[in-house]
Coordinates of C-alpha atoms and ligand atoms in Angstrom, one line a residue:
X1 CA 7.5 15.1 -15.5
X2 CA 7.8 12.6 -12.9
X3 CA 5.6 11.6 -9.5
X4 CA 7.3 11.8 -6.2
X5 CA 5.7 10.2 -3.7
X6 CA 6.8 10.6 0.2
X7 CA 5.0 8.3 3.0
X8 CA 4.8 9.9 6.7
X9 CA 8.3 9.0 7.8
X10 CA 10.0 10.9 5.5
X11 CA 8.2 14.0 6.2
X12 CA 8.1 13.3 9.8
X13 CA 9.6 15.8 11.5
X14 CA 10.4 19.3 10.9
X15 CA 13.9 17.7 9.7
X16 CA 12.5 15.3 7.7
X17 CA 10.2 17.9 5.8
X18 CA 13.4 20.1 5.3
X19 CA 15.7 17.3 3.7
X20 CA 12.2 16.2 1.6
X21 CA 12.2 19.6 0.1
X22 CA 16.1 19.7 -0.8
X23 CA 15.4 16.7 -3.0
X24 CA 12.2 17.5 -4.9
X25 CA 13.8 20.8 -6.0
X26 CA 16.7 19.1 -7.8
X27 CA 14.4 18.8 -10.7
X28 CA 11.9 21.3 -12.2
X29 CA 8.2 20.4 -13.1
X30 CA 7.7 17.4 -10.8
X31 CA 4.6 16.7 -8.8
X32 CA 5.0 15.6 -5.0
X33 CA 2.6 13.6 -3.2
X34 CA 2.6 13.6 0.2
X35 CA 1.2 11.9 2.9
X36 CA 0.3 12.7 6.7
X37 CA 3.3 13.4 9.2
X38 CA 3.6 9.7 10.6
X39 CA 1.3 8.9 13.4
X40 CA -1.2 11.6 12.8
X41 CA -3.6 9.4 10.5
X42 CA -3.2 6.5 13.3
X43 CA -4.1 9.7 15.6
X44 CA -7.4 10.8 13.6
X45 CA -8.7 7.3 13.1
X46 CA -8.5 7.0 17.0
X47 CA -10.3 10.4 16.8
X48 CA -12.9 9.7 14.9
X49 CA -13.6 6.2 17.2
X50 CA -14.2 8.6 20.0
X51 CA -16.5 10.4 18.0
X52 CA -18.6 7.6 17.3
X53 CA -18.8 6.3 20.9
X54 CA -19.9 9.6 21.5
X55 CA -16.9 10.2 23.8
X56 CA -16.4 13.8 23.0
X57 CA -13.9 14.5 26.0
X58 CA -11.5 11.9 24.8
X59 CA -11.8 12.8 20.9
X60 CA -11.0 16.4 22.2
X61 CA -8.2 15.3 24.3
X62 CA -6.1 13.3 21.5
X63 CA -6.9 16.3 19.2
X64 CA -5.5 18.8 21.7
X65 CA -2.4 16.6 21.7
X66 CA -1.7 16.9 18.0
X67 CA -2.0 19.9 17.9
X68 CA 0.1 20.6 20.7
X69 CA 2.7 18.4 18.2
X70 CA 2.0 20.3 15.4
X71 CA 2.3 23.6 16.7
X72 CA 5.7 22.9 18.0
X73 CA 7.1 22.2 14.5
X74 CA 6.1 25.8 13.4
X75 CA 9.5 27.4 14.7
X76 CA 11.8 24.7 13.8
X77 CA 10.5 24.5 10.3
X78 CA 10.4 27.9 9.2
X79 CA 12.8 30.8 9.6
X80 CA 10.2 33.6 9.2
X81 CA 7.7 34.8 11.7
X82 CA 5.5 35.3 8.8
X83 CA 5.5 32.0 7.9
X84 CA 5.2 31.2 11.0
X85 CA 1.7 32.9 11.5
X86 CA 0.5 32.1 8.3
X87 CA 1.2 28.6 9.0
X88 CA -0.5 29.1 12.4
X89 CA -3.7 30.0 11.4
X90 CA -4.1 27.4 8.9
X91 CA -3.4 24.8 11.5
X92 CA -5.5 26.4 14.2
X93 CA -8.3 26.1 11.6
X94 CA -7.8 22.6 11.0
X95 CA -7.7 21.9 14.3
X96 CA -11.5 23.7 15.0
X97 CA -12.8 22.0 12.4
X98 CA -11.4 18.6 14.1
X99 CA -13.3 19.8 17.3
X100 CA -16.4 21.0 14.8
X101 CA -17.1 17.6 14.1
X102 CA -18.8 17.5 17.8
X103 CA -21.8 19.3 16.8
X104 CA -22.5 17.3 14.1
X105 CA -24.1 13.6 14.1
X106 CA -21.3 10.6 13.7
X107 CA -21.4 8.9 10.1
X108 CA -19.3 7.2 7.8
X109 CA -18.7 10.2 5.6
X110 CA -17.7 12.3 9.0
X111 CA -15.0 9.6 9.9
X112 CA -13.7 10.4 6.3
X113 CA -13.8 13.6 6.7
X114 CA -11.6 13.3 9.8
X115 CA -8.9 11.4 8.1
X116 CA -8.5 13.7 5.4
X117 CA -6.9 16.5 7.5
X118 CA -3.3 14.6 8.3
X119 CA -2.7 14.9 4.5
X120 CA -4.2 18.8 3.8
X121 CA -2.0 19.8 7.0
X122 CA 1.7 18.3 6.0
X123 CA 1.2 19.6 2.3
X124 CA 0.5 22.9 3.5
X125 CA 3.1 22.9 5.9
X126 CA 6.2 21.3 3.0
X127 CA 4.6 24.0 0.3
X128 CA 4.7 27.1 2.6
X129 CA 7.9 25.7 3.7
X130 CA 9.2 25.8 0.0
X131 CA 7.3 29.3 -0.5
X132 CA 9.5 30.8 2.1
X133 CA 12.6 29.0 0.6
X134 CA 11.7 31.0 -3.0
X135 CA 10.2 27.8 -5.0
X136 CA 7.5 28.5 -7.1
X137 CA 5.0 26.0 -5.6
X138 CA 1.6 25.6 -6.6
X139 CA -0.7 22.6 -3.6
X140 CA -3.0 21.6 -6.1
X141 CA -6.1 20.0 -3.9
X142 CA -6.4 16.4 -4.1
X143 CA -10.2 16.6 -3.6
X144 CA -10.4 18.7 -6.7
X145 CA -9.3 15.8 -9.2
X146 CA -8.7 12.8 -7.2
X147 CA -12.0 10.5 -7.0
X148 CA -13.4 7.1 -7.0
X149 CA -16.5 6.2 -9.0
X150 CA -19.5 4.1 -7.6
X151 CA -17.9 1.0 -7.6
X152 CA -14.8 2.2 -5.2
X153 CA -12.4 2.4 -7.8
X154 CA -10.8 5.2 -9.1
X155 CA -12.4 7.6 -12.2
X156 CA -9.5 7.7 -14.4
X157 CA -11.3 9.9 -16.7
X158 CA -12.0 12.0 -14.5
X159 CA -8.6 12.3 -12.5
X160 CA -6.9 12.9 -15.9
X161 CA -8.8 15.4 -17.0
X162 CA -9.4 17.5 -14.2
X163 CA -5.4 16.8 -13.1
X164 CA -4.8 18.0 -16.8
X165 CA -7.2 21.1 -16.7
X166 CA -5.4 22.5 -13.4
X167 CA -1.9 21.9 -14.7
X168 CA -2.9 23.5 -17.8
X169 CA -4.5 26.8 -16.2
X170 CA -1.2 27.0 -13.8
X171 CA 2.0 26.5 -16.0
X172 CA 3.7 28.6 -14.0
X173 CA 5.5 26.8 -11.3
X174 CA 8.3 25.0 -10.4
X175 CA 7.1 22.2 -8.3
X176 CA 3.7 20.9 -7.8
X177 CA 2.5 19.4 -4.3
X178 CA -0.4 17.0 -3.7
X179 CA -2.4 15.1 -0.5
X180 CA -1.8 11.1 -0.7
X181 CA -4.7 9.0 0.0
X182 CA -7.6 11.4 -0.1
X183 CA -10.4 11.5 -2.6
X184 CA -13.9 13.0 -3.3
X185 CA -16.5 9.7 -4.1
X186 CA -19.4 9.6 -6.3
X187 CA -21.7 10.8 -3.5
X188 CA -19.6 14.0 -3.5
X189 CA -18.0 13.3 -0.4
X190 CA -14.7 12.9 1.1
X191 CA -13.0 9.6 0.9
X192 CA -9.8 7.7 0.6
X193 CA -8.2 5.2 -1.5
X194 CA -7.5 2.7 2.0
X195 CA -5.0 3.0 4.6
X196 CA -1.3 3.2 3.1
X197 CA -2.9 4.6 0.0
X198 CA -0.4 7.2 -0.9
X199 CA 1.1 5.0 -3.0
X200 CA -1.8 4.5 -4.8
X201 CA -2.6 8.1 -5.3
X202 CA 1.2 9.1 -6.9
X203 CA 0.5 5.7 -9.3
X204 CA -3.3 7.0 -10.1
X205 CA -1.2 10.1 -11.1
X206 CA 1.5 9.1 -13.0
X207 CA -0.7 6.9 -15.3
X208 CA -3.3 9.6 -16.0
X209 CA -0.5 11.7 -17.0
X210 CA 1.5 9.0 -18.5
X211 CA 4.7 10.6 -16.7
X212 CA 8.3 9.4 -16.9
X213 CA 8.6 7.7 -13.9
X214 CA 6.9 7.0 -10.8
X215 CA 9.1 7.4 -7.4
X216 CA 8.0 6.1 -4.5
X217 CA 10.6 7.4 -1.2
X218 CA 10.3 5.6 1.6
X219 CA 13.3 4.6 4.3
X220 CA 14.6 1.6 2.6
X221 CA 16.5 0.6 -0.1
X222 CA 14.0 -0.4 -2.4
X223 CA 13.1 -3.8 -2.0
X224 CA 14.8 -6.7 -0.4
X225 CA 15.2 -10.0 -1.8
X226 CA 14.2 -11.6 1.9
X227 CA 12.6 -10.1 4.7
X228 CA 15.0 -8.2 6.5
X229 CA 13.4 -8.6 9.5
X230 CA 14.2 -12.4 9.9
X231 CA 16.9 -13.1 7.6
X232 CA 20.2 -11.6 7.9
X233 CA 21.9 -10.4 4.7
X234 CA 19.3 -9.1 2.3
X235 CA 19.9 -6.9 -0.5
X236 CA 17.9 -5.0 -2.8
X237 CA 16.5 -6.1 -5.6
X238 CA 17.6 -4.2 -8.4
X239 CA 14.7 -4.6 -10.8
X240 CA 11.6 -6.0 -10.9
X241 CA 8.5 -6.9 -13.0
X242 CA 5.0 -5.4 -12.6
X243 CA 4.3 -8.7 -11.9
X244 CA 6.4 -10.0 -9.7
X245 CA 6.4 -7.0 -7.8
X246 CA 2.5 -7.3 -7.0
X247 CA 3.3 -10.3 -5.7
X248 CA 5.4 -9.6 -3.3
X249 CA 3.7 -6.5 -2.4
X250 CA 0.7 -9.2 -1.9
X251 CA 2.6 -11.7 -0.2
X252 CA 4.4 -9.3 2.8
X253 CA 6.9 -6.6 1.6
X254 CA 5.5 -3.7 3.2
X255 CA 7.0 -1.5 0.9
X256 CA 4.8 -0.9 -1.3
X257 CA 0.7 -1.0 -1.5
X258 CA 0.0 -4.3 -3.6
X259 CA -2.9 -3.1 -5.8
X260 CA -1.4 0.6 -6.3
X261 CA 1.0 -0.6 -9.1
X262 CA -1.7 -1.6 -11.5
X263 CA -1.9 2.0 -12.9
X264 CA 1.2 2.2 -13.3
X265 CA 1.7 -1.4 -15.2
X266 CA -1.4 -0.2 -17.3
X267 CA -0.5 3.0 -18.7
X268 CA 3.2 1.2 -18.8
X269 CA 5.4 4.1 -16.7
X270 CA 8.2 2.4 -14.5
X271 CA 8.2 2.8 -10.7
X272 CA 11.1 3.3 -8.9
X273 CA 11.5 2.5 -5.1
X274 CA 13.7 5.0 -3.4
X275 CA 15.4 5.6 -0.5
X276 CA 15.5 9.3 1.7
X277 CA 17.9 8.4 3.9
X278 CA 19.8 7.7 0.8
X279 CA 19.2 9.8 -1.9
X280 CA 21.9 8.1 -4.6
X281 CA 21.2 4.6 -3.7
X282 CA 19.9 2.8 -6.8
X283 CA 16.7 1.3 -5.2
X284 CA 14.6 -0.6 -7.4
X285 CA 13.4 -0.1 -10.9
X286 CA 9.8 -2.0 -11.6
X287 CA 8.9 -1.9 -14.8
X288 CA 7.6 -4.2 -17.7
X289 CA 11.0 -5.7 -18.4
X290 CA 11.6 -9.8 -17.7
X291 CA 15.1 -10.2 -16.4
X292 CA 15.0 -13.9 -17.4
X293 CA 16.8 -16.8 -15.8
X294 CA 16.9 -15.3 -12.1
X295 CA 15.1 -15.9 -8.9
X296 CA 14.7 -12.6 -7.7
X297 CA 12.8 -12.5 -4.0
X298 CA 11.1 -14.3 -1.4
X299 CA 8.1 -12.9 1.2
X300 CA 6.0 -14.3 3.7
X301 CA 2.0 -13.5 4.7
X302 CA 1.1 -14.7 7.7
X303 CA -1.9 -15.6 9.3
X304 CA -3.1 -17.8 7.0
X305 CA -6.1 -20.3 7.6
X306 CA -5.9 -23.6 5.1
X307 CA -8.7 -25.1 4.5
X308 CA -9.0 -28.7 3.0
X309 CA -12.9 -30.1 1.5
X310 CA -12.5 -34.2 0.8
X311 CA -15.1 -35.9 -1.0
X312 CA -15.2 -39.0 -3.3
X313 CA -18.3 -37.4 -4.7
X314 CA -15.6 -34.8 -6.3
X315 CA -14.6 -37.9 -8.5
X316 CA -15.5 -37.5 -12.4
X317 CA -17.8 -34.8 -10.9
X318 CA -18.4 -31.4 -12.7
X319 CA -19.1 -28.5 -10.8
X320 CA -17.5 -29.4 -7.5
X321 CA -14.9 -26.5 -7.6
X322 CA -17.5 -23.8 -8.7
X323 CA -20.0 -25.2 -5.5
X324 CA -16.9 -24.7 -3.3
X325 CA -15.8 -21.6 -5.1
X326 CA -19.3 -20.0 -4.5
X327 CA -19.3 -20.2 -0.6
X328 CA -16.7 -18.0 -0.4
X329 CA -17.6 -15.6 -3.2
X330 CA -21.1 -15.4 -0.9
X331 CA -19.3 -14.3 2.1
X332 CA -16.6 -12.2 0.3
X333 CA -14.1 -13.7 1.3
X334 CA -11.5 -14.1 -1.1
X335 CA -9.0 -17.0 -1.7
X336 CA -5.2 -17.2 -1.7
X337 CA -3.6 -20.0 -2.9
X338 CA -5.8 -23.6 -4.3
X339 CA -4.3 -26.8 -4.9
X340 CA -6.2 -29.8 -6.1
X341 CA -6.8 -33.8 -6.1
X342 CA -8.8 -36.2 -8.0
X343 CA -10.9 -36.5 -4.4
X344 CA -10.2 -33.3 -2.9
X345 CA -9.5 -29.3 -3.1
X346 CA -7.5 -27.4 -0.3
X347 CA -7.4 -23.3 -0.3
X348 CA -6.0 -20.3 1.7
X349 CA -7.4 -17.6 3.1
X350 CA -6.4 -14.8 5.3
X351 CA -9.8 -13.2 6.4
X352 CA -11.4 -15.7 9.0
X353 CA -14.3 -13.4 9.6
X354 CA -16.6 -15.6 8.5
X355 CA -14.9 -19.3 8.4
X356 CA -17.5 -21.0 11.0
X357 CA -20.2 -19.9 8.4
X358 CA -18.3 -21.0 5.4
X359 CA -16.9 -24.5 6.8
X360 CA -20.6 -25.3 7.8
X361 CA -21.4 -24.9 4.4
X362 CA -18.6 -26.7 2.6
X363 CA -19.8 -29.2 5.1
X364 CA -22.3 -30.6 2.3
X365 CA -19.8 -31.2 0.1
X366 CA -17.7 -33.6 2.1
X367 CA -15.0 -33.9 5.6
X368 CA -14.0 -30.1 6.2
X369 CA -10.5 -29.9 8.0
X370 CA -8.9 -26.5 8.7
X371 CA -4.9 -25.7 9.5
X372 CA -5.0 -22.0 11.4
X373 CA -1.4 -20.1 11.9
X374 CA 0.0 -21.4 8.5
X375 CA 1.8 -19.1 6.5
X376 CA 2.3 -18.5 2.5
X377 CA 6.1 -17.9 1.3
X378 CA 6.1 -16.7 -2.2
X379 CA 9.3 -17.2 -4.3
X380 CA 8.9 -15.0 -7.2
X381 CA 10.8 -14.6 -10.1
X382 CA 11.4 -16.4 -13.9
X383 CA 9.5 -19.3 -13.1
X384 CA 8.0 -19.8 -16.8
X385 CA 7.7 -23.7 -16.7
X386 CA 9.8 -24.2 -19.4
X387 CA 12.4 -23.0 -17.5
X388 CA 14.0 -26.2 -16.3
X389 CA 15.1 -26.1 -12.5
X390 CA 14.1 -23.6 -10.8
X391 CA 10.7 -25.1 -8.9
X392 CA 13.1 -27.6 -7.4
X393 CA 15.8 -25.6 -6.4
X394 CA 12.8 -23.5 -4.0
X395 CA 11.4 -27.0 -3.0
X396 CA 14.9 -28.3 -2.4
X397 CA 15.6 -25.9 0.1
X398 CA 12.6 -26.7 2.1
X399 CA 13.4 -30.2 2.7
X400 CA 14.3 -29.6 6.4
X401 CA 10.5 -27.9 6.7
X402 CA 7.0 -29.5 6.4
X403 CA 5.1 -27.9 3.3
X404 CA 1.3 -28.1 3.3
X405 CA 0.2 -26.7 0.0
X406 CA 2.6 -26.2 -3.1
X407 CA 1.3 -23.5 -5.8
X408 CA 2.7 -23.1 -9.1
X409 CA 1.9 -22.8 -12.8
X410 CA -0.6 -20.3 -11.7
X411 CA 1.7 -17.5 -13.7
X412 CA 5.3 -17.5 -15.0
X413 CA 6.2 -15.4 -11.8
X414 CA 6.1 -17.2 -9.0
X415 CA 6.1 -20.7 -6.7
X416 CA 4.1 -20.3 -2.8
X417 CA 4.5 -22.4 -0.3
X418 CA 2.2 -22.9 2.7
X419 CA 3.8 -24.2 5.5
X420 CA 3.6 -23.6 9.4
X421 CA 3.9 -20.0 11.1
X422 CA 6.4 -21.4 13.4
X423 CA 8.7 -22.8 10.5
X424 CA 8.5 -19.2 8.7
X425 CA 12.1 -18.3 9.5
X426 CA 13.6 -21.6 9.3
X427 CA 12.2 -21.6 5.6
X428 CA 13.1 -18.0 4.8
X429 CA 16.9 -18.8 5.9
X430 CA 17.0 -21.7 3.9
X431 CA 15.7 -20.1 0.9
X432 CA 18.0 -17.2 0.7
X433 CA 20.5 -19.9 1.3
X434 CA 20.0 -21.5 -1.8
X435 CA 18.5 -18.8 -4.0
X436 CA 20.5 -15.8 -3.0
X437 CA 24.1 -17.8 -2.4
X438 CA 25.8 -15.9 -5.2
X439 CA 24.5 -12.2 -3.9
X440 CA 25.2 -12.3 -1.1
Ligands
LIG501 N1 -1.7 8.7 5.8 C1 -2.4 7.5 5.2 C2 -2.1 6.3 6.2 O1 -1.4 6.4 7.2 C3 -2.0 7.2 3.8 C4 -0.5 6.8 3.6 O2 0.3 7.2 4.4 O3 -0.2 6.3 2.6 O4 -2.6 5.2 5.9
LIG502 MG1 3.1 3.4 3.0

């Protein structure tokens, strides 16, 4: 049994819903996660805000509009007036209970509710669609095993056996269909594992069940060695480490949600990256596997504050690090990269929500200076430290640009680099110049 997972693009459109199902039925067994058509959970958050400002015309108006959108798919996706109506009706009730959400007061658990209807509407649309196609397909709720405990993370005892339970009690169908992203909490009510959390959901899934493989679809060839959206000439990355792929998930490749893996590298099932537009294309294998000797990718996270605390009172000093370490922990904010000097400490972060509060107090500590607009490039790959080389052959090729932290020995995986916003591209070009030369 495997986990297909398909993001909004791919089941987009009427088209893209049709080409979706010709590839999950080339295999028997499979479950399918899918998320909402593309747009409509952007569409249902901007809902919900209405809500809340108690702008009940305007929350009305955008939830006309989708379903204006929705309801013209109905003819182009299926071939039977049957389906058609049947269809319908669901979506007409989904849409009431969008407008329901009027008469009742504005909370948190209501603006979940809200966002939980993009998923529950393209699942039911792709599994009637298969229905009326003659695939035995079974939607199997995602509020009736999915949930997070307390805490925000997810019950894995309790998604495995409840996911077991159901699959047991229905053996008899060809093709299982799931909602991305939604969840029951422990407060019994709706919730979601974060925005892009799809991904999360068919990892959650594929761990619980310990399945053959993980597939994540998207509409690129797995993932690139460079950002393809500054450097010309990037090419997928054939395989790739649990490890290294967090990081890069972390540092910028959009691809994939960076903490969704963790499942999967737990319970030790492979993930592959695959493309729809491309069904045949290779994309990219992550699994537990080390290709050593190899750089294997580059990303970039912008919008990076650095933050630099110099005192001589850090000298021969214990406890320094933990007193600077603390203000952050106190205003949640979590730290990036750190880099270190007999008189001083200097850190990343990328949440600046509350850096006036937490430069005053690193204040008592010693001189405060901050660098805003910097940016962290991660070079990940074999970079175990007795592997002679390969830190200089990243620092080499940012001679040309002016680096203000350097990070490495923090795990065999990876070297980061924080350096400038504006000298992002220049230093992406230069390392798939040196790094990448022989692929490309
Ligand atoms: N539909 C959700 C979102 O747009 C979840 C996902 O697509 O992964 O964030
Ligand atoms: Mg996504």
């Amino acid at each position: 049994m495997k986990v297909q997972k398909f993001g909004g693009t791919s089941v987009g459109s009427p088209q893209r819903m049709k080409e979706v199902a010709q590839l999950i039925t080339a295999e028997k067994k499979n479950i399918v996660v899918l998320s909402a058509m593309s747009g409509t959970t952007n569409s249902l958050v901007e809902i919900a805000d209405y809500f809340k400002k108690r702008n009940v015309e305007a929350a009305n108006s955008v939830i006309g509009k989708l379903r204006a959108k929705y309801m013209d798919h109905l003819p182009n996706l299926y071939s039977k007036q049957e389906t058609i109506d049947k269809t319908r009706a669901f979506l007409e009730e989904q849409f009431q209970a969008l407008h329901d959400y009027t008469s009742v007061p504005f909370d948190d658990n209501v603006g979940k509710a809200i966002l939980s209807h993009g998923e529950i509407m393209s699942t039911n649309m792709v599994t009637n669609y298969l229905c009326e196609q003659g695939v035995k397909t079974m939607l199997i709720p995602a509020l009736d095993f999915m949930r997070i405990a307390e805490n925000g993370e997810p019950d894995m005892a309790f998604i495995g056996t409840k996911l077991k339970e159901i699959l047991k009690a229905n053996p008899d169908y060809d093709l299982y269909i799931t909602q991305g992203f939604i969840c029951m909490n422990s407060s019994n009510h709706i919730d979601n594992l974060q925005r892009g959390g799809s991904d999360y959901t068919a990892c959650l899934i594929g761990a619980v069940l310990r399945c053959e493989e993980i597939q994540i679809w998207t509409d690129i060839d797995g993932m690139h060695n460079n950002d393809p959206r500054v450097v010309d000439n990037t090419t997928p990355v054939r395989q790739l480490n649990f490890e290294e792929a967090a990081e890069l998930a972390y540092f910028g490749a959009k691809i994939l949600h960076p903490t969704c893996i963790q499942p999967a590298r737990y319970a030790g099932v492979p993930v592959r990256l695959l493309n729809t537009m491309c069904p045949s294309a290779p994309g990219t294998l992550i699994n537990n596997d080390m290709q050593l000797g190899s750089i294997k990718a580059v990303a970039a996270k912008d919008n990076i504050t650095a933050i630099k605390i110099v005192s001589s009172r850090m000298l021969l000093a214990t406890g320094f690090l933990r007193k600077v370490f603390e203000i952050f922990e106190t205003y949640n904010t979590s730290i990036d990269m750190v880099t270190t000097s007999e008189v001083g400490v200097s850190l990343s972060i990328d949440d600046t929500s509350h850096l006036a509060a937490i430069v005053e107090k690193l204040k008592q500590y010693g001189t405060v200076e901050v660098d805003e607009n910097m940016c962290i490039i991660c070079v990940v790959g074999d970079l175990r430290w007795s592997n002679v080389g390969f830190e200089t052959i990243a620092t080499d090729a940012l001679s040309e640009v002016p680096v203000r932290m350097i990070s490495y020995g923090g795990s065999n995986h990876n070297i980061s680099f924080l350096i400038r916003e504006e000298d992002k591209a220049k230093a992406l070009c230069a390392l798939s110049a040196h790094l990448f030369k022989a692929a490309n």
